[in-house]
mmCIF file of C-alpha atoms (C1' of nucleotides) in Angstrom:
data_model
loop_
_atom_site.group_PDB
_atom_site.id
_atom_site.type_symbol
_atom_site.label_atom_id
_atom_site.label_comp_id
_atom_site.label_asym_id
_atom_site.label_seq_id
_atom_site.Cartn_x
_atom_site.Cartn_y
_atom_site.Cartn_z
ATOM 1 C CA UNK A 1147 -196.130 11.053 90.629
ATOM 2 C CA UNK A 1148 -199.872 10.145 89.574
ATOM 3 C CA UNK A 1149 -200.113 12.737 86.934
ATOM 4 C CA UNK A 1150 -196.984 11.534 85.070
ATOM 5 C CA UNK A 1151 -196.940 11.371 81.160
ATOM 6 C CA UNK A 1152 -195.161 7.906 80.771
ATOM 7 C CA UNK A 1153 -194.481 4.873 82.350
ATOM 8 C CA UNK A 1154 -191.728 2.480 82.577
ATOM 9 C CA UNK A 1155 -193.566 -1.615 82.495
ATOM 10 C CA UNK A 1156 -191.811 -1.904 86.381
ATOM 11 C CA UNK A 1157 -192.985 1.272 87.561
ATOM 12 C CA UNK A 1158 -196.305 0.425 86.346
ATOM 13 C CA UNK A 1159 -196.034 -3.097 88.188
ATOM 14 C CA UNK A 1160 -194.679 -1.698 91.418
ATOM 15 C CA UNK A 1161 -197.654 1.008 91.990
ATOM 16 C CA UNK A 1162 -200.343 -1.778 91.478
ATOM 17 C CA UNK A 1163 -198.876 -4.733 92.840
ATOM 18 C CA UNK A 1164 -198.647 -6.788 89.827
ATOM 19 C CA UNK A 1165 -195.700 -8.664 87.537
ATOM 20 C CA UNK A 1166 -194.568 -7.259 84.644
ATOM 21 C CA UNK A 1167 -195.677 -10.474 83.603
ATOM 22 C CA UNK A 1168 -199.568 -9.686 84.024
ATOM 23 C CA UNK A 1169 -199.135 -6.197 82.386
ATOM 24 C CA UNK A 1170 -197.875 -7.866 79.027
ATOM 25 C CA UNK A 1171 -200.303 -10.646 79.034
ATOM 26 C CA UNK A 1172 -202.853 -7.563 79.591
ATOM 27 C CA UNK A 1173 -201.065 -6.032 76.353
ATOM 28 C CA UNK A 1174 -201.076 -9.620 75.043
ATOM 29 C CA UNK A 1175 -204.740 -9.717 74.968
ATOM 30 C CA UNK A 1176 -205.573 -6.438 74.017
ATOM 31 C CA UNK A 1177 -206.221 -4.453 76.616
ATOM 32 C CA UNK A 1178 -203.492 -2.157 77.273
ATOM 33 C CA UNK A 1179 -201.496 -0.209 74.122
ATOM 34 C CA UNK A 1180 -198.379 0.900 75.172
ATOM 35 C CA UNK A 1181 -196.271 3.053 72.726
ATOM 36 C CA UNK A 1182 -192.448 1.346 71.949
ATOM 37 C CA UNK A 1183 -189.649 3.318 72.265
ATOM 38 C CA UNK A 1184 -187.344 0.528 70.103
ATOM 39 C CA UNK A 1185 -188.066 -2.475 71.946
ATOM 40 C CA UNK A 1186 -189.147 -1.206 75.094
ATOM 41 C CA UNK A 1187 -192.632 -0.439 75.960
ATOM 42 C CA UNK A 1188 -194.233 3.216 76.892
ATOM 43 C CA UNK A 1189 -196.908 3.674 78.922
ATOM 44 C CA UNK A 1190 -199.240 6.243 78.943
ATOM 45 C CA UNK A 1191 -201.409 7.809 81.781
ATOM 46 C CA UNK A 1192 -204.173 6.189 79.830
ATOM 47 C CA UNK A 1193 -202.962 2.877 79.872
ATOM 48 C CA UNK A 1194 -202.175 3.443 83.367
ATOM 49 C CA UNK A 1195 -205.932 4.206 84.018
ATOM 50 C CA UNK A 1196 -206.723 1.017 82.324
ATOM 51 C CA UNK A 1197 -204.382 -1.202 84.168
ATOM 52 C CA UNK A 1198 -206.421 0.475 87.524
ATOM 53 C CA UNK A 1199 -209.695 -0.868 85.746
ATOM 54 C CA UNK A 1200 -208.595 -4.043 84.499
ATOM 55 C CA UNK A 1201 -207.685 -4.936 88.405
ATOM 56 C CA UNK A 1202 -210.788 -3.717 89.560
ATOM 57 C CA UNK A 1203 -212.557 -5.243 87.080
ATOM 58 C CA UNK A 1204 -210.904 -8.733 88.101
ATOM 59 C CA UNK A 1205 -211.619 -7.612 91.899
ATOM 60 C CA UNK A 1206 -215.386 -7.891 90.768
ATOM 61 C CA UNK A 1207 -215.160 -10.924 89.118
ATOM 62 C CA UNK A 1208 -214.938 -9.257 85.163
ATOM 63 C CA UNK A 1209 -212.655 -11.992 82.622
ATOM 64 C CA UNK A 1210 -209.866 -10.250 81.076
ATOM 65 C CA UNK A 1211 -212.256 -10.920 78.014
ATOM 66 C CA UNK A 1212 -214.989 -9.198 79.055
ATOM 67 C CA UNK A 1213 -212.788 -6.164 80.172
ATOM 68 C CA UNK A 1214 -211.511 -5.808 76.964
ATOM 69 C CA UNK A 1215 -214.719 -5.934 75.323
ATOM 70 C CA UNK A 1216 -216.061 -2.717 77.356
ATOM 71 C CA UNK A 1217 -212.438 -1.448 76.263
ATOM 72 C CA UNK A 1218 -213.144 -1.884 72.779
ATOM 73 C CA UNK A 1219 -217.117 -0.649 72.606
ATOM 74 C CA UNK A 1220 -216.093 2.611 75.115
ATOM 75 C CA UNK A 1221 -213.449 3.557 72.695
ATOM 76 C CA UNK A 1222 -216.122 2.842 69.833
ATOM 77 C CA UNK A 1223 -218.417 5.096 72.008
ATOM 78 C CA UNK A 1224 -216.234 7.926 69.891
ATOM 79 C CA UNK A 1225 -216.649 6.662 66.631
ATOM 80 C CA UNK A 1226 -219.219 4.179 66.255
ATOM 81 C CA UNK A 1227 -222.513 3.420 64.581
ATOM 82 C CA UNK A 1228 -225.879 3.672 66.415
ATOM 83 C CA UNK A 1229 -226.041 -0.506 66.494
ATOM 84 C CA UNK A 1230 -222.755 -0.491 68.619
ATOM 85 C CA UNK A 1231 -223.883 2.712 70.993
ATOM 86 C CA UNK A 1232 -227.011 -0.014 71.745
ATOM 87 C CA UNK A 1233 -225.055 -2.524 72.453
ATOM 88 C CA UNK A 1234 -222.840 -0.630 74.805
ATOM 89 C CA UNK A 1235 -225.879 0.864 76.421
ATOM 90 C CA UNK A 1236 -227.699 -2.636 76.518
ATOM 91 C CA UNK A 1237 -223.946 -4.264 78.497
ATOM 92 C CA UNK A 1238 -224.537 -0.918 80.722
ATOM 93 C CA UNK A 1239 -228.107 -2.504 81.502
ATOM 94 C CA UNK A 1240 -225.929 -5.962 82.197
ATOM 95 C CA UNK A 1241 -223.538 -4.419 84.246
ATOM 96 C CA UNK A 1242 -225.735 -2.301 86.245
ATOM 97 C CA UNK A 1243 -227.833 -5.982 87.361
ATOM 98 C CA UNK A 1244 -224.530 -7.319 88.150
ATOM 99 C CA UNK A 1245 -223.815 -5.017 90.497
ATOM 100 C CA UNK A 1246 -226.977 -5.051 91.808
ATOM 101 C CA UNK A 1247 -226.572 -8.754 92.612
ATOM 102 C CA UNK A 1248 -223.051 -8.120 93.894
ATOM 103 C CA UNK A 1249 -224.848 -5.331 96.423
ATOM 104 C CA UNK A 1250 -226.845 -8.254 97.745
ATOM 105 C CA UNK A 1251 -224.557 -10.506 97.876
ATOM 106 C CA UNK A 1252 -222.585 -8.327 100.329
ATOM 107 C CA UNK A 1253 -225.526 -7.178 102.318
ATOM 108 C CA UNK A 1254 -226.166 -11.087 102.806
ATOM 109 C CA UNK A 1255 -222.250 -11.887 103.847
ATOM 110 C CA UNK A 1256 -222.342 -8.628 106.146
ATOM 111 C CA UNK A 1257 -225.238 -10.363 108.050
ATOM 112 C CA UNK A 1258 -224.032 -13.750 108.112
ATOM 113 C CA UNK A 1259 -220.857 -12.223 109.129
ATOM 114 C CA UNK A 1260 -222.248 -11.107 112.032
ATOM 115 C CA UNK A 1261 -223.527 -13.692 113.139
ATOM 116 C CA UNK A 1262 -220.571 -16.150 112.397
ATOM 117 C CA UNK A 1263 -218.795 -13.295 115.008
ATOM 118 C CA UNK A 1264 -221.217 -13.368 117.638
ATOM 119 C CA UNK A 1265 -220.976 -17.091 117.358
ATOM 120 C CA UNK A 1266 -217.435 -16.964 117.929
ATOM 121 C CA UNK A 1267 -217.149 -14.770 121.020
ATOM 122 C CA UNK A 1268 -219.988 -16.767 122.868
ATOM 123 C CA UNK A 1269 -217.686 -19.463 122.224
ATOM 124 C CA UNK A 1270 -215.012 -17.480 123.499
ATOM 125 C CA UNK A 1271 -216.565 -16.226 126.220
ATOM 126 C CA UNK A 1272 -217.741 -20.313 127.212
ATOM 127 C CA UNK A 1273 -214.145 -21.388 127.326
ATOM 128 C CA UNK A 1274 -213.208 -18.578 129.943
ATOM 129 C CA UNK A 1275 -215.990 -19.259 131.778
ATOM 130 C CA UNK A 1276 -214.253 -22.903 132.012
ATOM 131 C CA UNK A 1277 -211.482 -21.737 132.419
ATOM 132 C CA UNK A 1278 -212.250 -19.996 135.915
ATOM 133 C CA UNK A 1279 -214.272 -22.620 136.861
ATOM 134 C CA UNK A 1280 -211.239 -25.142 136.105
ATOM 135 C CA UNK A 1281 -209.127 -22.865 138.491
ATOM 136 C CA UNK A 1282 -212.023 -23.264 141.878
ATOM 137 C CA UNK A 1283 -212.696 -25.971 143.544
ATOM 138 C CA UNK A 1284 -213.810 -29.176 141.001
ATOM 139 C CA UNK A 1285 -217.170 -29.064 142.813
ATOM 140 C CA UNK A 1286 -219.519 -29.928 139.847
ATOM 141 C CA UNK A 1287 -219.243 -30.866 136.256
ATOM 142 C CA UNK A 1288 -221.679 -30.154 133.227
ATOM 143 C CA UNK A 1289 -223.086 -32.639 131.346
ATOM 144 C CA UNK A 1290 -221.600 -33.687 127.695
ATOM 145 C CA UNK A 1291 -223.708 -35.849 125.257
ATOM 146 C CA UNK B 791 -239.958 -27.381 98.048
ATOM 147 C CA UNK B 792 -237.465 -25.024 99.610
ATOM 148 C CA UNK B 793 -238.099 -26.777 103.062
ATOM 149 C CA UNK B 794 -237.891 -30.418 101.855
ATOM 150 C CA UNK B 795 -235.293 -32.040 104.183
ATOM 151 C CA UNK B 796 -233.204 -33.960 101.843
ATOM 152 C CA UNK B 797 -232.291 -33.462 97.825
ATOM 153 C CA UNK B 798 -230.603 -35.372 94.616
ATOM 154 C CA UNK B 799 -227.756 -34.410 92.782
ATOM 155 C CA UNK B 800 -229.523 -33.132 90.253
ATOM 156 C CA UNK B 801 -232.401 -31.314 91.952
ATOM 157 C CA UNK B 802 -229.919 -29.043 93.492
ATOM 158 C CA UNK B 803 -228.304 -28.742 90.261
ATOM 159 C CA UNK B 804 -231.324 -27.633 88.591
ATOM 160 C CA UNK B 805 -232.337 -25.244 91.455
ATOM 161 C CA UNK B 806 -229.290 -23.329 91.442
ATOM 162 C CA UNK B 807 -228.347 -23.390 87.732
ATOM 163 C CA UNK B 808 -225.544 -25.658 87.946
ATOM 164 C CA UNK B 809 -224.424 -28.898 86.553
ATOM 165 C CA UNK B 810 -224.059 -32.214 88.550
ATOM 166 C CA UNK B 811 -220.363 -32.426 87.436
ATOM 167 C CA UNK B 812 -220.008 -28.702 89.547
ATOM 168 C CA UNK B 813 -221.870 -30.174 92.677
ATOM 169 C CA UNK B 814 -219.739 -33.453 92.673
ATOM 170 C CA UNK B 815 -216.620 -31.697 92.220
ATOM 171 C CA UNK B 816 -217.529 -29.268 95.046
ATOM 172 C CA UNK B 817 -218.172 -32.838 96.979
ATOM 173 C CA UNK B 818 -214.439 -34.131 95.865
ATOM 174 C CA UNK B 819 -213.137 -30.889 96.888
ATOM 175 C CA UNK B 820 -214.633 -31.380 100.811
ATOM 176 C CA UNK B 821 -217.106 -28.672 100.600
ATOM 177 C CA UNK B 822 -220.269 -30.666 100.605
ATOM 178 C CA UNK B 823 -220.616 -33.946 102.486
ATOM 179 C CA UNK B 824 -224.025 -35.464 101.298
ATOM 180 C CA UNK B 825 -225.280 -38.751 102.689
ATOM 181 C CA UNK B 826 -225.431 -41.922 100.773
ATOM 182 C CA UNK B 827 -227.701 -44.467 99.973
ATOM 183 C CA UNK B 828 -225.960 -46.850 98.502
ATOM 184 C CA UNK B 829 -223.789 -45.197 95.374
ATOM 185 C CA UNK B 830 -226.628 -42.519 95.513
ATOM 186 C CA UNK B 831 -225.903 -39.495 96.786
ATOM 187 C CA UNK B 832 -228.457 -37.547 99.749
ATOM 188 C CA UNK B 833 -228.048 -33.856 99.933
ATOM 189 C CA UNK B 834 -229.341 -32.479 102.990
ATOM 190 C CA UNK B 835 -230.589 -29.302 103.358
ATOM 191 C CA UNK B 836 -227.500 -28.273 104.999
ATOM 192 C CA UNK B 837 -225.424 -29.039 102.248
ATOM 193 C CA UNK B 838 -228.229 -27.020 100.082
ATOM 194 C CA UNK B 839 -227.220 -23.947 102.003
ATOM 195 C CA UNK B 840 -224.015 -24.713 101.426
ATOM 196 C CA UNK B 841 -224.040 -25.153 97.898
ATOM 197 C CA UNK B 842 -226.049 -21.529 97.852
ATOM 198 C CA UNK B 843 -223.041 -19.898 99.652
ATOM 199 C CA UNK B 844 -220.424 -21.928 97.712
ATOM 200 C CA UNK B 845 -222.195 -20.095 94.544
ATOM 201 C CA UNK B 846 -222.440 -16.780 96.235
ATOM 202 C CA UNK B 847 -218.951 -17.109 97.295
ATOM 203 C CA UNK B 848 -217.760 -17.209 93.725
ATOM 204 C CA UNK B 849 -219.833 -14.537 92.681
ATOM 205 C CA UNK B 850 -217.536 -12.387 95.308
ATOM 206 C CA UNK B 851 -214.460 -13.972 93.904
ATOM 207 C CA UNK B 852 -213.708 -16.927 96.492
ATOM 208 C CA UNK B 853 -212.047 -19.895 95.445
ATOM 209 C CA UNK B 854 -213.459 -23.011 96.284
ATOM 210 C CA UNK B 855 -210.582 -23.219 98.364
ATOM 211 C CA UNK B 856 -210.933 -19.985 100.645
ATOM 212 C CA UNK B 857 -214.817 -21.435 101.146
ATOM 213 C CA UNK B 858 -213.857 -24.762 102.333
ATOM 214 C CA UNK B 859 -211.797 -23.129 104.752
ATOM 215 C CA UNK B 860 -214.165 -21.090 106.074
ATOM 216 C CA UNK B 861 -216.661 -24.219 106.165
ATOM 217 C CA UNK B 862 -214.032 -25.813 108.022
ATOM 218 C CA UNK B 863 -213.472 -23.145 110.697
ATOM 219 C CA UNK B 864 -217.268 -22.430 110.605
ATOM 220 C CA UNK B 865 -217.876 -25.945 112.422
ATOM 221 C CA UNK B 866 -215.389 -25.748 114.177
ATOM 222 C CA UNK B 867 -216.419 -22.758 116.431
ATOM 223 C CA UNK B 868 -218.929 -25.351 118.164
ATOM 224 C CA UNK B 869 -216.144 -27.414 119.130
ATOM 225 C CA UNK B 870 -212.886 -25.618 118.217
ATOM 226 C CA UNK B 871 -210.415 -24.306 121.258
ATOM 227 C CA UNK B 872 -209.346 -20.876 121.593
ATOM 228 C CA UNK B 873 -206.995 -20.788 118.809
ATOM 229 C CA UNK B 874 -209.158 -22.118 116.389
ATOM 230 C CA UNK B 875 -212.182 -19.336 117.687
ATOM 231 C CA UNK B 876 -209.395 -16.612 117.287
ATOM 232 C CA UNK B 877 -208.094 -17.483 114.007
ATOM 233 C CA UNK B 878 -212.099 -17.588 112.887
ATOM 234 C CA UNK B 879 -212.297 -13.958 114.177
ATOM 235 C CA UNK B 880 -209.015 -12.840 112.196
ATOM 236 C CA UNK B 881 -210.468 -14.064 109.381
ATOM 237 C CA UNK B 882 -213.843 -12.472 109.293
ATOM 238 C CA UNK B 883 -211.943 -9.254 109.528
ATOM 239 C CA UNK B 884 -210.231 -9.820 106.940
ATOM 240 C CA UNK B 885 -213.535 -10.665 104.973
ATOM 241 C CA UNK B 886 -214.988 -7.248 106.049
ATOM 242 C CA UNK B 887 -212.022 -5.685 104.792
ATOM 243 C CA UNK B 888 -212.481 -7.666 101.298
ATOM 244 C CA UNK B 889 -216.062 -6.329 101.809
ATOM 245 C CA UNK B 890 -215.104 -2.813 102.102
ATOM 246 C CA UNK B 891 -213.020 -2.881 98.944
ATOM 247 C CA UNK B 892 -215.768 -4.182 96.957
ATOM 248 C CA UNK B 893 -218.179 -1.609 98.053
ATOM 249 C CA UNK B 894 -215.730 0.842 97.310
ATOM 250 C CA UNK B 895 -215.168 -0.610 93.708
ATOM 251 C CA UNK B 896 -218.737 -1.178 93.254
ATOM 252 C CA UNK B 897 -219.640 2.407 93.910
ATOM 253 C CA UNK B 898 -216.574 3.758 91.305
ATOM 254 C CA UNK B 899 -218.301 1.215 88.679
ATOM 255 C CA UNK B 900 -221.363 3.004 89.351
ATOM 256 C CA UNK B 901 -219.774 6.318 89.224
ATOM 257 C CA UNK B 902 -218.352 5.476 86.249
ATOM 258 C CA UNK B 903 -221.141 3.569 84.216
ATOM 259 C CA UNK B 904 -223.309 6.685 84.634
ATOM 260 C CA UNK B 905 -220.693 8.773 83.028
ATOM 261 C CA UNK B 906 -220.535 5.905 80.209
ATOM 262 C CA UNK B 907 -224.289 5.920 79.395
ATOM 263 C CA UNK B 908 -224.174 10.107 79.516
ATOM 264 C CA UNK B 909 -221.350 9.436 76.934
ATOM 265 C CA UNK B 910 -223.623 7.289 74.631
ATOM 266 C CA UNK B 911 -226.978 8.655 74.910
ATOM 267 C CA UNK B 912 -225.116 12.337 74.003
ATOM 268 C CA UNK B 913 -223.485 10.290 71.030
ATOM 269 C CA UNK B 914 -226.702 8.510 70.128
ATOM 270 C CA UNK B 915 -228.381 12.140 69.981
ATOM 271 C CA UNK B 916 -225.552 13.077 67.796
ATOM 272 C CA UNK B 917 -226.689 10.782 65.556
ATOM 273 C CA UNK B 918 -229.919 11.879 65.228
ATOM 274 C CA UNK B 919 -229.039 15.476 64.689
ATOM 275 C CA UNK B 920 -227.162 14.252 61.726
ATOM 276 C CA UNK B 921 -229.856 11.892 60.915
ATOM 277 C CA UNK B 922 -232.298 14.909 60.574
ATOM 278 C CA UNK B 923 -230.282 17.290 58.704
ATOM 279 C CA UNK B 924 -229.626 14.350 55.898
ATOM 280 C CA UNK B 925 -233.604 14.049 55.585
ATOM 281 C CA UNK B 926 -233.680 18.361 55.483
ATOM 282 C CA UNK B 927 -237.070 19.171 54.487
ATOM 283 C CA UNK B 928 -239.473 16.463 55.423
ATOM 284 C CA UNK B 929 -241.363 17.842 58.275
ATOM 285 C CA UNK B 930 -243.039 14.442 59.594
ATOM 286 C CA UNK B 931 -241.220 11.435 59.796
ATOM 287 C CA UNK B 932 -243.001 8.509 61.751
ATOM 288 C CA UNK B 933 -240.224 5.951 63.714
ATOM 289 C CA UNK B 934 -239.672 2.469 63.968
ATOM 290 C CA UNK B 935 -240.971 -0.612 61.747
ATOM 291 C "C1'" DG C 517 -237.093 -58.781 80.282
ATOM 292 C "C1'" DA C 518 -235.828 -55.059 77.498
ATOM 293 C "C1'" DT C 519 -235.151 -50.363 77.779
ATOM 294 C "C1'" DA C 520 -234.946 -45.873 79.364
ATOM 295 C "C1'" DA C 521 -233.735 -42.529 83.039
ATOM 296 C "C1'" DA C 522 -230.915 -41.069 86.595
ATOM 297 C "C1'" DG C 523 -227.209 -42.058 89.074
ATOM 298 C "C1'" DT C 524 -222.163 -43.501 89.577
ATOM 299 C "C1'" DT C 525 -216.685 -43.713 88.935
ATOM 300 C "C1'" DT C 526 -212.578 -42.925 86.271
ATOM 301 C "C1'" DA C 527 -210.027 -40.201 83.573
ATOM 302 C "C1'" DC C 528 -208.421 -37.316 79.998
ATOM 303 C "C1'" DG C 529 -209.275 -32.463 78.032
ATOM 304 C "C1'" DT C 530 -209.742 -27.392 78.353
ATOM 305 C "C1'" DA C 531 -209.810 -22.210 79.151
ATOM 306 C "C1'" DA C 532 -208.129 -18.450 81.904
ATOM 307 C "C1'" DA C 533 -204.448 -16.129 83.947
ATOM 308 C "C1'" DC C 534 -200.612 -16.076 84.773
ATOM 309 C "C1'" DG C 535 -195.476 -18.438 86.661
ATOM 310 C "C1'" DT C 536 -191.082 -19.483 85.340
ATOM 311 C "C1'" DA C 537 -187.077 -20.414 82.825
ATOM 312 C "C1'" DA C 538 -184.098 -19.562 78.739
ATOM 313 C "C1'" DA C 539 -181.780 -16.643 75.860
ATOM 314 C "C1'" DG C 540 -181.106 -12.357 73.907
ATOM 315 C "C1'" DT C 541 -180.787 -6.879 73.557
ATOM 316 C "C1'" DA C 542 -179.747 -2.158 75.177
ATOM 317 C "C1'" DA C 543 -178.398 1.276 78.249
ATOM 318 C "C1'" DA C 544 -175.994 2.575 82.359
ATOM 319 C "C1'" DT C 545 -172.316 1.977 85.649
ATOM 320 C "C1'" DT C 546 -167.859 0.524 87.288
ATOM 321 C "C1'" DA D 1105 -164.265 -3.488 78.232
ATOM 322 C "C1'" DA D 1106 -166.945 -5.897 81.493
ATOM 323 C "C1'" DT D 1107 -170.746 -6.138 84.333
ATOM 324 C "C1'" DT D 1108 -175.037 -4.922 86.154
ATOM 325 C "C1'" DT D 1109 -179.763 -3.616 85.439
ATOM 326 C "C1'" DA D 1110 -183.875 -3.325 83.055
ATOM 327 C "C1'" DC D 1111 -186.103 -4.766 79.357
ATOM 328 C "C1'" DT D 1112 -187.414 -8.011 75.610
ATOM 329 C "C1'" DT D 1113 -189.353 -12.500 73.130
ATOM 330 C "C1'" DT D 1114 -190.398 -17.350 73.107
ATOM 331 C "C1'" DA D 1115 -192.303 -21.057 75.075
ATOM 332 C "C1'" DC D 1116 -193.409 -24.654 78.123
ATOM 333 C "C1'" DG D 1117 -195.538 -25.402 82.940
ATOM 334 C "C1'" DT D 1118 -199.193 -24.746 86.560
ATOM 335 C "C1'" DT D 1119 -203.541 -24.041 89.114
ATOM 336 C "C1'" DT D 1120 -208.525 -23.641 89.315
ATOM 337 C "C1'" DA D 1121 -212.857 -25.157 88.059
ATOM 338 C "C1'" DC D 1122 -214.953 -27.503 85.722
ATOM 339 C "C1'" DG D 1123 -216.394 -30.117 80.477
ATOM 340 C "C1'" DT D 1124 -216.864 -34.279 78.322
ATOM 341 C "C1'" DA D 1125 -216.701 -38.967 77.166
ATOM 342 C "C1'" DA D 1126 -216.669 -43.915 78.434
ATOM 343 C "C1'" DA D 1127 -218.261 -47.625 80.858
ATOM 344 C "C1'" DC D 1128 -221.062 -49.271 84.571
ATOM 345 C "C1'" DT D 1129 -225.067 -49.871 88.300
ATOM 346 C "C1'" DT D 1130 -229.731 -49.091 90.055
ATOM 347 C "C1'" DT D 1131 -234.428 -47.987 89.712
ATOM 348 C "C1'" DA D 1132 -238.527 -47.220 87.187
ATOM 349 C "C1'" DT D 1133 -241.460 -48.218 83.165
ATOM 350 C "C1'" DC D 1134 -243.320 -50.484 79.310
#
DNA sequence: GATAAAGTTTACGTAAACGTAAAGTAAATT
DNA sequence: AATTTACTTTACGTTTACGTAAACTTTATC
């Protein structure tokens, strides 16, 4: 199934979750190159690999733009001059500090996450206590304000 | 400075590298509530830490929207009922979830931006091989300008 | 008291990433 | 042959998250 040759637009659609609207506005903007048989577009298992990266790359908060652009310099990566190999190996640099920030950003949410849970089952755990309470005899009441 | 107890507009702006317009629409969108005095608006430093996890939220591909919710549901766990507290707890697991997948796509990138910079640096030697043979006989050649 | 600096509201404009409808083609099925 | 099914292009519409400009108040400074 995975290691397939070509792709019909819906099958591609249907294994990532997407419209075949999205997967021509990817082709649209450059990012995926499907082959035409006629009218109809081909996909290959390469554009298939993109299509996996373009969604991760929106999962991580990458523009369509800027996925294209490492598109266009890793395919350059074959071909091109030593200016564009920098420039690819300088985004590298970019990326890698992204991530970085991302990893601490998530560290961060884990913790606060945690707490925001604790938070929530003492709460819990404070309305059941009321609860029995409500059910013995109304003997005392706590204070509000 | 980062204990001060209340902030303007653009003081927060300037601290977290955004513009007023951003911090009022975040305001017109119910995510901050500052004080007034008069027209003036008083940020506390309440709605400083929110602003800092409004901004962190985007970075991990919130919408204003999804934040505001969970601002919403985040007070009320001091006063919510049971429903409210559960619905909270449903929702942080679906965070860590969210959180999962990101790690997960943050350690492919990784994976993957190694491989990229092997890629380049072995095409960027290339380069020089070629680079050396064109110059054939000079034995010392001294780099950079 | 004029002016600058920082704040305000109102409101139209914009870019990104599609949604959605219209109208047509092409192959497969009944 | 007629219809269904999958695909296509064209094009206007929509949401999010602001940008930007206009016109106005308030406070500080010269």
């Amino acid at each position: 199934m995975a290691d397939k040759t070509t792709y019909s637009i819906s099958e591609l659609a249907k294994e990532f979750d997407v419209t075949t609207r999205s997967v021509r506005f990817y082709e649209d903007q450059g990012l995926l190159k499907p082959a035409r048989r006629g009218q109809t577009r081909i996909f290959s298992s390469k554009d298939r690999v993109r299509l996996k990266l373009i969604l991760r790359g929106k999962r991580m908060g990458f523009s369509l733009a800027e996925t294209k652009e490492l598109f266009d310099l890793w395919d350059e990566t074959l071909t091109g001059n030593e200016k564009q190999l920098l420039k690819m190996l300088a985004i590298l640099d970019n990326k890698r500090a992204h991530l970085e920030q991302q990893k601490n950003d998530i560290a961060q949410a884990e913790m606060e996450m945690e707490t925001a849970e604790t938070r929530c089952r003492e709460a819990l755990a404070e309305l059941q206590k009321r609860k029995e309470s409500q059910t013995e005899q109304p003997s005392s009441e706590k204070a509000g304000a």
